[in-house]
Short mmCIF file of C-alpha atoms in Angstrom, two decimals:
data_model
loop_
_atom_site.label_atom_id
_atom_site.label_comp_id
_atom_site.label_asym_id
_atom_site.label_seq_id
_atom_site.Cartn_x
_atom_site.Cartn_y
_atom_site.Cartn_z
CA GLU A 842 -136.92 -82.09 -91.75
CA LEU A 843 -138.82 -80.16 -89.31
CA ALA A 844 -139.15 -76.42 -89.64
CA GLY A 845 -139.80 -73.55 -87.39
CA SER A 846 -140.00 -73.21 -83.58
CA SER A 847 -143.13 -75.33 -83.24
CA GLY A 848 -145.27 -77.69 -85.35
CA SER A 849 -146.17 -81.26 -85.60
CA VAL A 850 -145.79 -83.96 -88.20
CA ARG A 851 -147.88 -87.21 -88.72
CA GLY A 852 -146.27 -90.45 -89.99
CA SER A 853 -145.84 -94.04 -89.29
CA ASN A 854 -142.92 -96.33 -88.35
CA VAL A 855 -144.66 -99.42 -90.01
CA PHE A 856 -142.02 -101.15 -92.10
CA ALA A 857 -139.26 -98.95 -90.47
CA THR A 858 -136.12 -100.85 -89.33
CA ARG A 859 -133.12 -100.28 -87.10
CA GLN A 860 -130.01 -99.05 -88.86
CA PRO A 861 -126.70 -100.84 -88.31
CA GLY A 862 -124.95 -98.95 -85.52
CA GLU A 863 -128.06 -97.17 -84.40
CA PRO A 864 -128.10 -96.48 -80.70
CA GLY A 865 -130.83 -97.88 -78.34
CA HIS A 866 -133.22 -94.96 -77.52
CA ALA A 867 -134.27 -94.27 -73.96
CA GLY A 868 -132.52 -97.51 -72.99
CA ASN A 869 -134.64 -99.59 -75.38
CA ALA A 870 -133.28 -101.48 -78.41
CA GLY A 871 -136.46 -100.60 -80.45
CA GLY A 872 -136.28 -101.89 -83.96
CA ALA A 873 -138.56 -99.64 -85.90
CA SER A 874 -137.17 -96.17 -85.79
CA VAL A 875 -138.07 -93.05 -87.75
CA TRP A 876 -135.69 -89.95 -87.68
CA TYR A 877 -136.26 -86.34 -88.08
CA ARG A 878 -133.92 -83.45 -88.33
CA TRP A 879 -134.55 -80.09 -86.80
CA ARG A 880 -132.59 -76.90 -86.82
CA ALA A 881 -133.29 -74.55 -83.87
CA PRO A 882 -134.27 -71.18 -84.98
CA THR A 883 -133.72 -69.58 -81.42
CA THR A 884 -132.06 -70.57 -78.14
CA GLY A 885 -134.53 -71.76 -75.55
CA THR A 886 -136.25 -74.70 -73.90
CA VAL A 887 -138.11 -76.99 -76.28
CA ALA A 888 -140.59 -79.83 -75.61
CA VAL A 889 -140.95 -82.82 -77.97
CA SER A 890 -143.66 -85.32 -77.71
CA THR A 891 -145.22 -88.39 -79.26
CA ARG A 892 -148.41 -87.78 -77.13
CA LEU A 893 -151.03 -88.53 -79.91
CA SER A 894 -149.18 -91.62 -81.31
CA ASP A 895 -151.24 -94.93 -81.23
CA PHE A 896 -148.45 -97.18 -79.90
CA ASP A 897 -145.94 -97.44 -77.16
CA THR A 898 -143.18 -95.15 -78.25
CA VAL A 899 -139.62 -94.21 -77.16
CA LEU A 900 -138.16 -90.85 -78.09
CA ALA A 901 -134.55 -89.58 -78.21
CA VAL A 902 -132.79 -86.40 -79.29
CA TYR A 903 -129.22 -86.22 -80.36
CA ARG A 904 -126.60 -83.79 -81.77
CA GLY A 905 -124.17 -85.08 -84.44
CA ARG A 906 -123.99 -85.83 -88.16
CA ALA A 907 -123.58 -89.63 -88.33
CA LEU A 908 -124.83 -92.58 -86.21
CA GLY A 909 -121.34 -93.38 -84.94
CA GLY A 910 -120.87 -89.75 -83.68
CA LEU A 911 -124.26 -88.87 -82.12
CA THR A 912 -124.24 -87.11 -78.65
CA PRO A 913 -127.39 -87.81 -76.63
CA VAL A 914 -129.30 -84.73 -75.62
CA ALA A 915 -132.54 -86.19 -74.08
CA ALA A 916 -134.57 -89.32 -74.10
CA ASN A 917 -137.74 -90.73 -72.66
CA ASP A 918 -140.00 -93.71 -72.48
CA ASP A 919 -143.61 -93.55 -70.97
CA PHE A 920 -144.20 -89.94 -70.01
CA ALA A 921 -146.51 -89.19 -67.15
CA GLY A 922 -148.20 -92.79 -66.92
CA THR A 923 -148.74 -93.06 -70.66
CA LEU A 924 -147.13 -95.27 -73.38
CA GLN A 925 -146.04 -92.04 -75.20
CA SER A 926 -142.86 -90.01 -74.74
CA ARG A 927 -141.71 -86.45 -74.06
CA VAL A 928 -138.45 -84.73 -73.77
CA ILE A 929 -137.69 -81.18 -72.82
CA PHE A 930 -134.23 -79.76 -73.53
CA THR A 931 -132.37 -76.53 -74.13
CA ALA A 932 -131.75 -75.90 -77.78
CA ARG A 933 -129.20 -73.51 -79.10
CA ALA A 934 -129.98 -71.31 -82.07
CA GLY A 935 -128.61 -72.65 -85.32
CA ALA A 936 -127.91 -76.10 -83.85
CA THR A 937 -129.16 -79.18 -85.79
CA TYR A 938 -130.69 -81.93 -83.71
CA ARG A 939 -131.64 -85.57 -84.69
CA ILE A 940 -134.87 -86.90 -83.31
CA ALA A 941 -135.55 -90.43 -83.22
CA VAL A 942 -139.01 -91.97 -82.65
CA ASP A 943 -139.09 -95.76 -82.12
CA GLY A 944 -141.52 -98.33 -80.86
CA TYR A 945 -140.82 -99.97 -77.49
CA GLY A 946 -139.64 -103.48 -78.37
CA GLY A 947 -140.10 -102.85 -82.07
CA ARG A 948 -143.73 -101.79 -81.81
CA THR A 949 -145.22 -99.91 -84.68
CA GLY A 950 -148.17 -97.76 -85.59
CA SER A 951 -149.25 -94.23 -86.62
CA LEU A 952 -147.16 -91.53 -84.94
CA ARG A 953 -147.43 -87.80 -84.28
CA LEU A 954 -144.53 -85.90 -83.27
CA GLY A 955 -145.10 -82.50 -81.90
CA TYR A 956 -142.53 -79.79 -80.87
CA HIS A 957 -142.81 -76.23 -79.18
CA PRO A 958 -141.05 -73.80 -77.09
CA ARG A 959 -141.43 -74.43 -73.37
#
């Protein structure tokens, strides 16, 4: 669970797996996803990034409660010539977003997810 309008979290997707029925993120099947939940405190444009992660990431943001009913909001692979990812989207106050970080082709490593108003 992510809290507030901005912040960052460190983690890892080592030993993570893909759940049955999980969508491919940013057009990639991945295979080592970690999911976060964020409730938007205000309406506005938000940037989410894996910029300081040490592996090739894919990033996707969804709305919905269950894997079978997710609605894509934004997705990215390889932002600005790097192997990390960044998305920008308009969040609605009180809405809950599901954020998936995966490794391109199932790659794993240490991840850092950052989010902030844009």
